[in-house]
Amino acid sequence: HTYQYEVKMTCSGCSGAVSRALAKLKEQGVESYDVNLEKQQVTVHGTAEYDFVLEKIKKTGKDVSVDRDENGCVG
C-alpha cells in the first residue's frame, strides 16, 4: 500500500517528530516513508493499515488531513 497524509509541520522539529514515530513502525508494517516539510506531506509505503499509521502520526500532536481514495490508497 501507499498512503499519503497532509500533516501540518512548521519546522524541522515537527518533521523529525513524525519521522521518529514512523521509524518505530518498521516492525509493524511500515516499509518506507517520506516526510516532506516543504510540501507538508507524509507518504508511507508498506502493509500497515491506513488508520493505524494515521493514529500514530496524530499522536505526535500534529494536525493531519487525509488524501486517499475509497481503498485508502493514494490516487
mmCIF file of C-alpha atoms in Angstrom:
data_model
loop_
_atom_site.group_PDB
_atom_site.id
_atom_site.type_symbol
_atom_site.label_atom_id
_atom_site.label_comp_id
_atom_site.label_asym_id
_atom_site.label_seq_id
_atom_site.Cartn_x
_atom_site.Cartn_y
_atom_site.Cartn_z
ATOM 1 C CA HIS A 1 0.000 0.000 0.000
ATOM 2 C CA THR A 2 0.956 3.618 -0.469
ATOM 3 C CA TYR A 3 -0.740 6.156 1.773
ATOM 4 C CA GLN A 4 -0.472 9.913 1.762
ATOM 5 C CA TYR A 5 -1.178 12.246 4.678
ATOM 6 C CA GLU A 6 -1.253 16.034 4.755
ATOM 7 C CA VAL A 7 0.481 16.934 8.031
ATOM 8 C CA LYS A 8 0.817 20.463 9.403
ATOM 9 C CA MET A 9 4.534 20.804 10.168
ATOM 10 C CA THR A 10 6.140 24.180 10.810
ATOM 11 C CA CYS A 11 9.791 23.277 11.384
ATOM 12 C CA SER A 12 12.364 20.510 11.221
ATOM 13 C CA GLY A 13 11.471 19.577 14.793
ATOM 14 C CA CYS A 14 7.923 18.813 13.650
ATOM 15 C CA SER A 15 9.031 16.705 10.712
ATOM 16 C CA GLY A 16 11.573 14.982 12.945
ATOM 17 C CA ALA A 17 8.859 14.004 15.413
ATOM 18 C CA VAL A 18 6.808 12.456 12.602
ATOM 19 C CA SER A 19 9.880 10.654 11.239
ATOM 20 C CA ARG A 20 10.694 9.213 14.660
ATOM 21 C CA ALA A 21 7.095 7.997 15.084
ATOM 22 C CA LEU A 22 7.169 6.287 11.688
ATOM 23 C CA ALA A 23 10.605 4.764 12.308
ATOM 24 C CA LYS A 24 9.127 2.925 15.299
ATOM 25 C CA LEU A 25 6.614 1.262 12.954
ATOM 26 C CA LYS A 26 9.203 -0.569 10.838
ATOM 27 C CA GLU A 27 8.361 -3.811 12.660
ATOM 28 C CA GLN A 28 4.629 -3.160 12.280
ATOM 29 C CA GLY A 29 4.271 -2.993 8.516
ATOM 30 C CA VAL A 30 5.799 0.352 7.523
ATOM 31 C CA GLU A 31 8.419 -0.475 4.904
ATOM 32 C CA SER A 32 9.423 3.071 3.969
ATOM 33 C CA TYR A 33 8.232 6.648 4.336
ATOM 34 C CA ASP A 34 8.969 10.172 3.183
ATOM 35 C CA VAL A 35 8.331 13.216 5.362
ATOM 36 C CA ASN A 36 8.322 16.380 3.232
ATOM 37 C CA LEU A 37 8.326 19.506 5.383
ATOM 38 C CA GLU A 38 8.118 21.860 2.399
ATOM 39 C CA LYS A 39 5.018 20.171 0.953
ATOM 40 C CA GLN A 40 3.549 19.404 4.411
ATOM 41 C CA GLN A 41 3.148 15.831 3.214
ATOM 42 C CA VAL A 42 3.921 12.361 4.519
ATOM 43 C CA THR A 43 3.947 9.333 2.204
ATOM 44 C CA VAL A 44 4.046 5.845 3.710
ATOM 45 C CA HIS A 45 4.673 2.541 1.910
ATOM 46 C CA GLY A 46 4.031 -0.851 3.476
ATOM 47 C CA THR A 47 1.478 -3.343 4.731
ATOM 48 C CA ALA A 48 0.333 -1.439 7.825
ATOM 49 C CA GLU A 49 -3.315 -0.352 7.858
ATOM 50 C CA TYR A 50 -4.052 3.254 6.901
ATOM 51 C CA ASP A 51 -5.856 4.128 10.141
ATOM 52 C CA PHE A 52 -3.123 2.548 12.276
ATOM 53 C CA VAL A 53 -0.483 4.804 10.696
ATOM 54 C CA LEU A 54 -2.830 7.801 10.879
ATOM 55 C CA GLU A 55 -3.275 7.371 14.629
ATOM 56 C CA LYS A 56 0.488 7.116 15.163
ATOM 57 C CA ILE A 57 1.053 10.350 13.227
ATOM 58 C CA LYS A 58 -1.743 12.084 15.180
ATOM 59 C CA LYS A 59 -0.091 11.061 18.465
ATOM 60 C CA THR A 60 2.785 13.408 17.594
ATOM 61 C CA GLY A 61 0.330 16.268 18.146
ATOM 62 C CA LYS A 62 0.343 17.382 14.510
ATOM 63 C CA ASP A 63 -2.828 18.220 12.587
ATOM 64 C CA VAL A 64 -3.418 15.593 9.894
ATOM 65 C CA SER A 65 -5.764 15.659 6.933
ATOM 66 C CA VAL A 66 -6.072 12.765 4.529
ATOM 67 C CA ASP A 67 -5.714 12.392 0.788
ATOM 68 C CA ARG A 68 -6.815 8.912 -0.209
ATOM 69 C CA ASP A 69 -9.281 7.034 -2.364
ATOM 70 C CA GLU A 70 -12.021 4.721 -1.125
ATOM 71 C CA ASN A 71 -9.462 1.927 -0.665
ATOM 72 C CA GLY A 72 -7.172 4.111 1.440
ATOM 73 C CA CYS A 73 -4.604 4.393 -1.322
ATOM 74 C CA VAL A 74 -3.078 7.454 -2.885
ATOM 75 C CA GLY A 75 -4.940 8.205 -6.102
#
